Amino acid sequence: MSLFSTKTSTDWNETIQALEQQQKDAQDELASLGEVRQSHQLAAALGDAAAIAALSDTNRKRLNILNRVEDLTGALSQAQGKLAQTQEQEAQKAKLDKAKNLEMAVKTYLQKCQKVDEAMENIQPLLVEYLTAAQEIVTLLGEDGDSLTVHDLRTAIQKLPGACGYHFGKQMGLTDLSFWRVETRPLVELAQVRVKVVQKIADKLRA
């Protein structure tokens, strides 16, 4: 396994920061050596053996540091290239992971849709019976009954098929499914009217 293969973009950023710090430290060392060189240059030129030795040692150290700075510059450039490459790889991986997660979410969603469709199909006979029974109440109350109650109940019954997404044929059978038009407000309205109708019928029976 390559030394660089397991490094993340975070690792490369940390590496780049470390290399930049090493460069700064090396530049500081060069500045210090420059002062030392200047302090020995005149004496060395005049033949002072100690100054000559000190200047020679300083120049050797300076050359080593210059080589190190050059190496650090190359290493820094390579690290920046690795960072860009790793960031691209991570972006591609994130894109693939998102696509996989989206695929799983869509599969789950379709499974739930299938269950909803099955439930809607199973409830169709009950809806037919429910609407038939509700219409029977309207018929029994008649036009001479409580007109407001009859109107409300008829209006609620008319809203129910659309609220459930069903189109009823002549026999109120299922002919088309349009689940995406489901609304809850008409169902709530029907429940409220249903309470009013039951109360009105109870009042008539007690009369």
Short mmCIF file of N, CA, C and O in Angstrom, two decimals, residues 33-156:
data_model
loop_
_atom_site.label_atom_id
_atom_site.label_comp_id
_atom_site.label_asym_id
_atom_site.label_seq_id
_atom_site.Cartn_x
_atom_site.Cartn_y
_atom_site.Cartn_z
N LEU A 33 22.03 32.96 10.32
CA LEU A 33 23.36 32.66 9.78
C LEU A 33 23.94 33.84 9.01
O LEU A 33 25.16 34.05 8.98
N GLY A 34 23.06 34.60 8.38
CA GLY A 34 23.53 35.79 7.66
C GLY A 34 24.20 36.77 8.58
O GLY A 34 25.24 37.38 8.24
N GLU A 35 23.64 36.93 9.76
CA GLU A 35 24.25 37.83 10.75
C GLU A 35 25.61 37.29 11.22
O GLU A 35 26.57 38.05 11.42
N VAL A 36 25.66 35.95 11.41
CA VAL A 36 26.93 35.33 11.84
C VAL A 36 27.99 35.50 10.75
O VAL A 36 29.17 35.80 11.05
N ARG A 37 27.61 35.30 9.50
CA ARG A 37 28.55 35.44 8.38
C ARG A 37 29.14 36.85 8.36
O ARG A 37 30.36 37.05 8.19
N GLN A 38 28.27 37.83 8.50
CA GLN A 38 28.75 39.22 8.46
C GLN A 38 29.74 39.51 9.60
O GLN A 38 30.70 40.27 9.42
N SER A 39 29.51 38.88 10.74
CA SER A 39 30.39 39.16 11.89
C SER A 39 31.79 38.57 11.70
O SER A 39 32.74 38.98 12.38
N HIS A 40 31.97 37.59 10.78
CA HIS A 40 33.27 36.95 10.59
C HIS A 40 33.92 37.31 9.26
O HIS A 40 35.11 36.98 9.04
N GLN A 41 33.17 37.96 8.37
CA GLN A 41 33.71 38.19 7.02
C GLN A 41 34.99 39.04 7.02
O GLN A 41 35.97 38.71 6.34
N LEU A 42 34.99 40.12 7.76
CA LEU A 42 36.17 41.02 7.74
C LEU A 42 37.38 40.33 8.34
O LEU A 42 38.48 40.34 7.75
N ALA A 43 37.21 39.72 9.51
CA ALA A 43 38.34 39.06 10.17
C ALA A 43 38.86 37.92 9.32
O ALA A 43 40.10 37.70 9.23
N ALA A 44 37.97 37.16 8.68
CA ALA A 44 38.40 36.05 7.81
C ALA A 44 39.20 36.59 6.63
O ALA A 44 40.21 35.99 6.22
N ALA A 45 38.73 37.72 6.06
CA ALA A 45 39.43 38.31 4.92
C ALA A 45 40.83 38.79 5.31
O ALA A 45 41.76 38.81 4.49
N LEU A 46 41.01 39.16 6.60
CA LEU A 46 42.31 39.61 7.08
C LEU A 46 43.18 38.46 7.54
O LEU A 46 44.27 38.67 8.06
N GLY A 47 42.69 37.25 7.40
CA GLY A 47 43.50 36.07 7.68
C GLY A 47 43.35 35.49 9.06
O GLY A 47 44.13 34.61 9.46
N ASP A 48 42.35 35.91 9.83
CA ASP A 48 42.14 35.36 11.18
C ASP A 48 41.68 33.92 11.04
O ASP A 48 40.64 33.62 10.42
N ALA A 49 42.46 33.01 11.60
CA ALA A 49 42.17 31.58 11.45
C ALA A 49 40.83 31.20 12.07
O ALA A 49 40.05 30.41 11.51
N ALA A 50 40.54 31.72 13.24
CA ALA A 50 39.28 31.38 13.92
C ALA A 50 38.09 31.90 13.13
O ALA A 50 37.05 31.22 12.99
N ALA A 51 38.25 33.12 12.57
CA ALA A 51 37.16 33.69 11.79
C ALA A 51 36.95 32.90 10.51
O ALA A 51 35.81 32.68 10.07
N ILE A 52 38.08 32.48 9.90
CA ILE A 52 37.99 31.68 8.67
C ILE A 52 37.25 30.36 8.94
O ILE A 52 36.38 29.93 8.18
N ALA A 53 37.59 29.72 10.05
CA ALA A 53 36.95 28.45 10.41
C ALA A 53 35.46 28.66 10.69
O ALA A 53 34.60 27.86 10.26
N ALA A 54 35.14 29.73 11.42
CA ALA A 54 33.74 30.01 11.75
C ALA A 54 32.95 30.33 10.49
O ALA A 54 31.80 29.88 10.32
N LEU A 55 33.55 31.09 9.58
CA LEU A 55 32.85 31.45 8.34
C LEU A 55 32.64 30.22 7.47
O LEU A 55 31.59 30.06 6.85
N SER A 56 33.64 29.34 7.43
CA SER A 56 33.51 28.11 6.65
C SER A 56 32.38 27.23 7.20
O SER A 56 31.59 26.66 6.44
N ASP A 57 32.31 27.14 8.54
CA ASP A 57 31.25 26.34 9.16
C ASP A 57 29.88 26.96 8.89
O ASP A 57 28.89 26.26 8.61
N THR A 58 29.81 28.29 8.94
CA THR A 58 28.54 28.99 8.70
C THR A 58 28.08 28.79 7.26
O THR A 58 26.89 28.56 6.99
N ASN A 59 29.03 28.87 6.30
CA ASN A 59 28.68 28.68 4.89
C ASN A 59 28.18 27.25 4.63
O ASN A 59 27.29 27.03 3.81
N ARG A 60 28.81 26.29 5.32
CA ARG A 60 28.38 24.90 5.16
C ARG A 60 26.95 24.73 5.66
O ARG A 60 26.10 24.10 5.01
N LYS A 61 26.67 25.32 6.84
CA LYS A 61 25.31 25.23 7.39
C LYS A 61 24.32 25.94 6.47
O LYS A 61 23.21 25.46 6.24
N ARG A 62 24.76 27.10 5.93
CA ARG A 62 23.88 27.86 5.05
C ARG A 62 23.54 27.06 3.79
O ARG A 62 22.39 27.05 3.34
N LEU A 63 24.51 26.39 3.24
CA LEU A 63 24.28 25.58 2.04
C LEU A 63 23.30 24.45 2.34
O LEU A 63 22.41 24.15 1.53
N ASN A 64 23.48 23.81 3.49
CA ASN A 64 22.55 22.73 3.87
C ASN A 64 21.11 23.24 4.00
O ASN A 64 20.15 22.59 3.58
N ILE A 65 20.99 24.43 4.59
CA ILE A 65 19.65 24.99 4.79
C ILE A 65 19.03 25.37 3.44
O ILE A 65 17.84 25.16 3.21
N LEU A 66 19.87 25.95 2.54
CA LEU A 66 19.36 26.31 1.22
C LEU A 66 18.87 25.07 0.47
O LEU A 66 17.83 25.11 -0.21
N ASN A 67 19.62 23.97 0.62
CA ASN A 67 19.19 22.71 -0.01
C ASN A 67 17.88 22.22 0.61
O ASN A 67 16.99 21.71 -0.07
N ARG A 68 17.79 22.39 1.94
CA ARG A 68 16.56 21.97 2.63
C ARG A 68 15.36 22.81 2.18
O ARG A 68 14.27 22.29 1.98
N VAL A 69 15.58 24.11 2.03
CA VAL A 69 14.50 25.00 1.56
C VAL A 69 14.04 24.58 0.16
O VAL A 69 12.84 24.53 -0.13
N GLU A 70 14.99 24.25 -0.69
CA GLU A 70 14.65 23.82 -2.05
C GLU A 70 13.85 22.52 -2.01
O GLU A 70 12.87 22.36 -2.73
N ASP A 71 14.29 21.60 -1.16
CA ASP A 71 13.57 20.32 -1.03
C ASP A 71 12.15 20.54 -0.47
O ASP A 71 11.19 19.91 -0.92
N LEU A 72 12.04 21.44 0.50
CA LEU A 72 10.73 21.74 1.10
C LEU A 72 9.80 22.38 0.08
O LEU A 72 8.59 22.10 0.06
N THR A 73 10.35 23.23 -0.80
CA THR A 73 9.55 23.86 -1.84
C THR A 73 8.98 22.81 -2.78
O THR A 73 7.80 22.86 -3.16
N GLY A 74 9.84 21.86 -3.17
CA GLY A 74 9.37 20.77 -4.04
C GLY A 74 8.34 19.90 -3.34
O GLY A 74 7.32 19.51 -3.93
N ALA A 75 8.60 19.58 -2.07
CA ALA A 75 7.68 18.74 -1.30
C ALA A 75 6.33 19.44 -1.13
O ALA A 75 5.27 18.81 -1.22
N LEU A 76 6.39 20.76 -0.91
CA LEU A 76 5.15 21.52 -0.72
C LEU A 76 4.32 21.52 -2.00
O LEU A 76 3.09 21.34 -1.96
N SER A 77 4.97 21.68 -3.14
CA SER A 77 4.26 21.66 -4.42
C SER A 77 3.60 20.29 -4.66
O SER A 77 2.45 20.20 -5.10
N GLN A 78 4.34 19.23 -4.34
CA GLN A 78 3.79 17.88 -4.51
C GLN A 78 2.62 17.62 -3.56
O GLN A 78 1.61 17.01 -3.93
N ALA A 79 2.75 18.12 -2.32
CA ALA A 79 1.68 17.93 -1.34
C ALA A 79 0.41 18.66 -1.78
O ALA A 79 -0.71 18.16 -1.60
N GLN A 80 0.57 19.85 -2.36
CA GLN A 80 -0.59 20.60 -2.85
C GLN A 80 -1.27 19.86 -4.00
O GLN A 80 -2.50 19.86 -4.12
N GLY A 81 -0.43 19.21 -4.85
CA GLY A 81 -1.00 18.40 -5.93
C GLY A 81 -1.77 17.20 -5.38
O GLY A 81 -2.85 16.87 -5.88
N LYS A 82 -1.21 16.56 -4.35
CA LYS A 82 -1.88 15.42 -3.72
C LYS A 82 -3.19 15.86 -3.07
O LYS A 82 -4.19 15.13 -3.10
N LEU A 83 -3.18 17.06 -2.48
CA LEU A 83 -4.40 17.58 -1.85
C LEU A 83 -5.50 17.75 -2.89
O LEU A 83 -6.64 17.33 -2.67
N ALA A 84 -5.16 18.36 -4.02
CA ALA A 84 -6.15 18.57 -5.08
C ALA A 84 -6.68 17.23 -5.60
O ALA A 84 -7.89 17.07 -5.82
N GLN A 85 -5.78 16.27 -5.77
CA GLN A 85 -6.18 14.94 -6.25
C GLN A 85 -7.09 14.25 -5.24
O GLN A 85 -8.12 13.66 -5.60
N THR A 86 -6.73 14.33 -3.97
CA THR A 86 -7.53 13.68 -2.92
C THR A 86 -8.89 14.34 -2.79
O THR A 86 -9.91 13.66 -2.60
N GLN A 87 -8.94 15.66 -2.89
CA GLN A 87 -10.22 16.37 -2.81
C GLN A 87 -11.14 15.95 -3.95
O GLN A 87 -12.35 15.78 -3.75
N GLU A 88 -10.58 15.76 -5.13
CA GLU A 88 -11.38 15.31 -6.27
C GLU A 88 -11.92 13.91 -6.03
O GLU A 88 -13.09 13.61 -6.31
N GLN A 89 -11.06 13.03 -5.50
CA GLN A 89 -11.49 11.66 -5.20
C GLN A 89 -12.57 11.63 -4.14
O GLN A 89 -13.55 10.88 -4.24
N GLU A 90 -12.41 12.47 -3.11
CA GLU A 90 -13.41 12.53 -2.04
C GLU A 90 -14.74 13.08 -2.56
O GLU A 90 -15.82 12.63 -2.14
N ALA A 91 -14.66 14.06 -3.47
CA ALA A 91 -15.88 14.62 -4.04
C ALA A 91 -16.62 13.56 -4.87
O ALA A 91 -17.85 13.45 -4.81
N GLN A 92 -15.86 12.77 -5.63
CA GLN A 92 -16.47 11.70 -6.42
C GLN A 92 -17.10 10.64 -5.53
O GLN A 92 -18.20 10.15 -5.81
N LYS A 93 -16.40 10.30 -4.44
CA LYS A 93 -16.93 9.31 -3.51
C LYS A 93 -18.21 9.81 -2.84
O LYS A 93 -19.19 9.06 -2.69
N ALA A 94 -18.19 11.09 -2.44
CA ALA A 94 -19.38 11.67 -1.82
C ALA A 94 -20.56 11.66 -2.79
O ALA A 94 -21.71 11.41 -2.40
N LYS A 95 -20.27 11.92 -4.06
CA LYS A 95 -21.32 11.91 -5.09
C LYS A 95 -21.88 10.50 -5.26
O LYS A 95 -23.11 10.33 -5.37
N LEU A 96 -21.00 9.50 -5.27
CA LEU A 96 -21.45 8.12 -5.41
C LEU A 96 -22.25 7.68 -4.18
O LEU A 96 -23.28 7.00 -4.30
N ASP A 97 -21.76 8.06 -2.99
CA ASP A 97 -22.47 7.71 -1.75
C ASP A 97 -23.86 8.33 -1.73
O ASP A 97 -24.83 7.69 -1.32
N LYS A 98 -23.95 9.58 -2.19
CA LYS A 98 -25.25 10.26 -2.23
C LYS A 98 -26.19 9.54 -3.19
O LYS A 98 -27.38 9.36 -2.90
N ALA A 99 -25.63 9.13 -4.33
CA ALA A 99 -26.45 8.42 -5.32
C ALA A 99 -26.95 7.09 -4.76
O ALA A 99 -28.11 6.70 -4.97
N LYS A 100 -26.08 6.38 -4.02
CA LYS A 100 -26.48 5.10 -3.42
C LYS A 100 -27.56 5.32 -2.36
O LYS A 100 -28.54 4.57 -2.30
N ASN A 101 -27.36 6.35 -1.53
CA ASN A 101 -28.35 6.64 -0.50
C ASN A 101 -29.69 7.05 -1.11
O ASN A 101 -30.76 6.67 -0.61
N LEU A 102 -29.62 7.82 -2.21
CA LEU A 102 -30.84 8.23 -2.89
C LEU A 102 -31.54 7.03 -3.50
O LEU A 102 -32.77 6.92 -3.45
N GLU A 103 -30.76 6.10 -4.05
CA GLU A 103 -31.35 4.88 -4.62
C GLU A 103 -32.08 4.08 -3.55
O GLU A 103 -33.20 3.60 -3.77
N MET A 104 -31.45 3.95 -2.38
CA MET A 104 -32.08 3.22 -1.28
C MET A 104 -33.36 3.94 -0.81
O MET A 104 -34.38 3.29 -0.53
N ALA A 105 -33.29 5.28 -0.74
CA ALA A 105 -34.46 6.05 -0.31
C ALA A 105 -35.61 5.90 -1.29
O ALA A 105 -36.77 5.78 -0.90
N VAL A 106 -35.28 5.90 -2.60
CA VAL A 106 -36.32 5.74 -3.62
C VAL A 106 -36.95 4.35 -3.54
O VAL A 106 -38.17 4.20 -3.66
N LYS A 107 -36.12 3.33 -3.32
CA LYS A 107 -36.66 1.97 -3.19
C LYS A 107 -37.61 1.87 -2.00
O LYS A 107 -38.69 1.27 -2.10
N THR A 108 -37.20 2.46 -0.88
CA THR A 108 -38.06 2.45 0.30
C THR A 108 -39.35 3.21 0.02
O THR A 108 -40.45 2.76 0.39
N TYR A 109 -39.22 4.35 -0.67
CA TYR A 109 -40.39 5.17 -0.99
C TYR A 109 -41.36 4.39 -1.88
O TYR A 109 -42.57 4.40 -1.65
N LEU A 110 -40.84 3.69 -2.88
CA LEU A 110 -41.70 2.92 -3.78
C LEU A 110 -42.38 1.77 -3.05
O LEU A 110 -43.54 1.44 -3.34
N GLN A 111 -41.66 1.17 -2.10
CA GLN A 111 -42.28 0.11 -1.30
C GLN A 111 -43.45 0.65 -0.50
O GLN A 111 -44.51 0.02 -0.41
N LYS A 112 -43.27 1.84 0.09
CA LYS A 112 -44.35 2.45 0.86
C LYS A 112 -45.52 2.84 -0.05
O LYS A 112 -46.68 2.69 0.32
N CYS A 113 -45.19 3.33 -1.25
CA CYS A 113 -46.24 3.67 -2.21
C CYS A 113 -47.06 2.44 -2.58
O CYS A 113 -48.29 2.52 -2.70
N GLN A 114 -46.37 1.32 -2.75
CA GLN A 114 -47.08 0.09 -3.09
C GLN A 114 -48.03 -0.31 -1.98
O GLN A 114 -49.17 -0.71 -2.24
N LYS A 115 -47.59 -0.17 -0.73
CA LYS A 115 -48.45 -0.51 0.40
C LYS A 115 -49.65 0.43 0.46
O LYS A 115 -50.77 0.00 0.76
N VAL A 116 -49.41 1.73 0.17
CA VAL A 116 -50.51 2.69 0.17
C VAL A 116 -51.51 2.35 -0.93
O VAL A 116 -52.73 2.36 -0.72
N ASP A 117 -50.99 2.02 -2.12
CA ASP A 117 -51.87 1.65 -3.23
C ASP A 117 -52.71 0.43 -2.88
O ASP A 117 -53.91 0.36 -3.19
N GLU A 118 -52.06 -0.56 -2.25
CA GLU A 118 -52.78 -1.77 -1.87
C GLU A 118 -53.87 -1.44 -0.85
O GLU A 118 -55.00 -1.96 -0.93
N ALA A 119 -53.53 -0.56 0.11
CA ALA A 119 -54.51 -0.18 1.12
C ALA A 119 -55.69 0.57 0.48
O ALA A 119 -56.85 0.35 0.84
N MET A 120 -55.39 1.46 -0.48
CA MET A 120 -56.45 2.20 -1.15
C MET A 120 -57.35 1.26 -1.96
O MET A 120 -58.57 1.44 -2.01
N GLU A 121 -56.74 0.25 -2.59
CA GLU A 121 -57.54 -0.72 -3.34
C GLU A 121 -58.43 -1.54 -2.41
O GLU A 121 -59.59 -1.83 -2.73
N ASN A 122 -57.89 -1.90 -1.25
CA ASN A 122 -58.66 -2.71 -0.30
C ASN A 122 -59.82 -1.94 0.31
O ASN A 122 -60.84 -2.53 0.71
N ILE A 123 -59.66 -0.61 0.40
CA ILE A 123 -60.70 0.20 1.04
C ILE A 123 -61.82 0.56 0.07
O ILE A 123 -62.87 1.07 0.48
N GLN A 124 -61.61 0.30 -1.23
CA GLN A 124 -62.62 0.67 -2.23
C GLN A 124 -64.00 0.12 -1.92
O GLN A 124 -64.98 0.88 -1.93
N PRO A 125 -64.18 -1.19 -1.63
CA PRO A 125 -65.53 -1.70 -1.33
C PRO A 125 -66.15 -1.00 -0.13
O PRO A 125 -67.36 -0.74 -0.13
N LEU A 126 -65.33 -0.70 0.88
CA LEU A 126 -65.85 -0.02 2.06
C LEU A 126 -66.31 1.40 1.71
O LEU A 126 -67.32 1.88 2.24
N LEU A 127 -65.56 2.08 0.82
CA LEU A 127 -65.97 3.41 0.40
C LEU A 127 -67.29 3.37 -0.35
O LEU A 127 -68.16 4.23 -0.16
N VAL A 128 -67.46 2.38 -1.19
CA VAL A 128 -68.72 2.25 -1.92
C VAL A 128 -69.88 2.06 -0.95
O VAL A 128 -70.93 2.71 -1.06
N GLU A 129 -69.71 1.15 0.01
CA GLU A 129 -70.76 0.91 1.01
C GLU A 129 -71.02 2.16 1.84
O GLU A 129 -72.17 2.50 2.15
N TYR A 130 -69.94 2.86 2.18
CA TYR A 130 -70.07 4.07 3.01
C TYR A 130 -70.86 5.15 2.27
O TYR A 130 -71.78 5.76 2.82
N LEU A 131 -70.49 5.38 1.02
CA LEU A 131 -71.17 6.40 0.24
C LEU A 131 -72.62 6.02 -0.03
O LEU A 131 -73.51 6.87 -0.02
N THR A 132 -72.87 4.73 -0.26
CA THR A 132 -74.24 4.27 -0.48
C THR A 132 -75.09 4.50 0.76
O THR A 132 -76.23 4.98 0.68
N ALA A 133 -74.51 4.17 1.94
CA ALA A 133 -75.24 4.38 3.19
C ALA A 133 -75.50 5.86 3.45
O ALA A 133 -76.58 6.25 3.91
N ALA A 134 -74.51 6.70 3.14
CA ALA A 134 -74.68 8.13 3.33
C ALA A 134 -75.75 8.69 2.41
O ALA A 134 -76.58 9.51 2.81
N GLN A 135 -75.76 8.20 1.16
CA GLN A 135 -76.78 8.65 0.22
C GLN A 135 -78.17 8.20 0.67
O GLN A 135 -79.16 8.90 0.47
N GLU A 136 -78.25 7.03 1.29
CA GLU A 136 -79.54 6.54 1.80
C GLU A 136 -80.08 7.48 2.90
O GLU A 136 -81.29 7.73 2.96
N ILE A 137 -79.18 8.00 3.72
CA ILE A 137 -79.60 8.95 4.75
C ILE A 137 -80.17 10.20 4.10
O ILE A 137 -81.22 10.73 4.52
N VAL A 138 -79.49 10.68 3.05
CA VAL A 138 -79.98 11.86 2.33
C VAL A 138 -81.37 11.59 1.77
O VAL A 138 -82.28 12.41 1.87
N THR A 139 -81.54 10.39 1.20
CA THR A 139 -82.84 10.03 0.60
C THR A 139 -83.92 9.96 1.67
O THR A 139 -85.04 10.45 1.47
N LEU A 140 -83.61 9.34 2.81
CA LEU A 140 -84.60 9.19 3.87
C LEU A 140 -84.98 10.53 4.49
O LEU A 140 -86.13 10.75 4.87
N LEU A 141 -84.01 11.43 4.62
CA LEU A 141 -84.32 12.74 5.17
C LEU A 141 -85.24 13.51 4.23
O LEU A 141 -86.14 14.22 4.67
N GLY A 142 -85.00 13.36 2.91
CA GLY A 142 -85.86 14.01 1.94
C GLY A 142 -85.63 15.50 1.86
O GLY A 142 -85.01 16.12 2.73
N GLU A 143 -86.17 16.09 0.81
CA GLU A 143 -86.02 17.53 0.60
C GLU A 143 -86.80 18.35 1.63
O GLU A 143 -86.52 19.53 1.83
N ASP A 144 -87.83 17.70 2.28
CA ASP A 144 -88.63 18.43 3.26
C ASP A 144 -87.99 18.42 4.65
O ASP A 144 -88.53 19.02 5.58
N GLY A 145 -86.89 17.74 4.77
CA GLY A 145 -86.22 17.69 6.07
C GLY A 145 -85.38 18.94 6.29
O GLY A 145 -85.66 20.01 5.75
N ASP A 146 -84.36 18.78 7.12
CA ASP A 146 -83.48 19.91 7.41
C ASP A 146 -82.63 20.20 6.18
O ASP A 146 -81.68 19.47 5.88
N SER A 147 -82.96 21.24 5.45
CA SER A 147 -82.28 21.52 4.18
C SER A 147 -80.79 21.77 4.36
O SER A 147 -79.96 21.38 3.53
N LEU A 148 -80.44 22.43 5.45
CA LEU A 148 -79.02 22.70 5.69
C LEU A 148 -78.24 21.41 5.88
O LEU A 148 -77.16 21.22 5.33
N THR A 149 -78.80 20.49 6.67
CA THR A 149 -78.13 19.21 6.91
C THR A 149 -78.02 18.41 5.62
O THR A 149 -76.98 17.82 5.31
N VAL A 150 -79.10 18.37 4.84
CA VAL A 150 -79.08 17.63 3.58
C VAL A 150 -78.03 18.23 2.64
O VAL A 150 -77.26 17.50 2.01
N HIS A 151 -78.00 19.54 2.56
CA HIS A 151 -77.03 20.21 1.67
C HIS A 151 -75.60 19.90 2.11
O HIS A 151 -74.74 19.59 1.29
N ASP A 152 -75.35 20.02 3.42
CA ASP A 152 -74.00 19.77 3.93
C ASP A 152 -73.56 18.34 3.67
O ASP A 152 -72.42 18.08 3.28
N LEU A 153 -74.50 17.41 3.89
CA LEU A 153 -74.15 16.00 3.72
C LEU A 153 -73.88 15.69 2.25
O LEU A 153 -72.92 15.00 1.91
N ARG A 154 -74.72 16.20 1.38
CA ARG A 154 -74.51 15.97 -0.05
C ARG A 154 -73.18 16.58 -0.51
O ARG A 154 -72.44 15.98 -1.27
N THR A 155 -72.91 17.79 -0.05
CA THR A 155 -71.65 18.45 -0.41
C THR A 155 -70.45 17.64 0.06
O THR A 155 -69.47 17.45 -0.66
N ALA A 156 -70.53 17.13 1.30
CA ALA A 156 -69.44 16.33 1.85
C ALA A 156 -69.25 15.04 1.07
O ALA A 156 -68.12 14.61 0.80
#
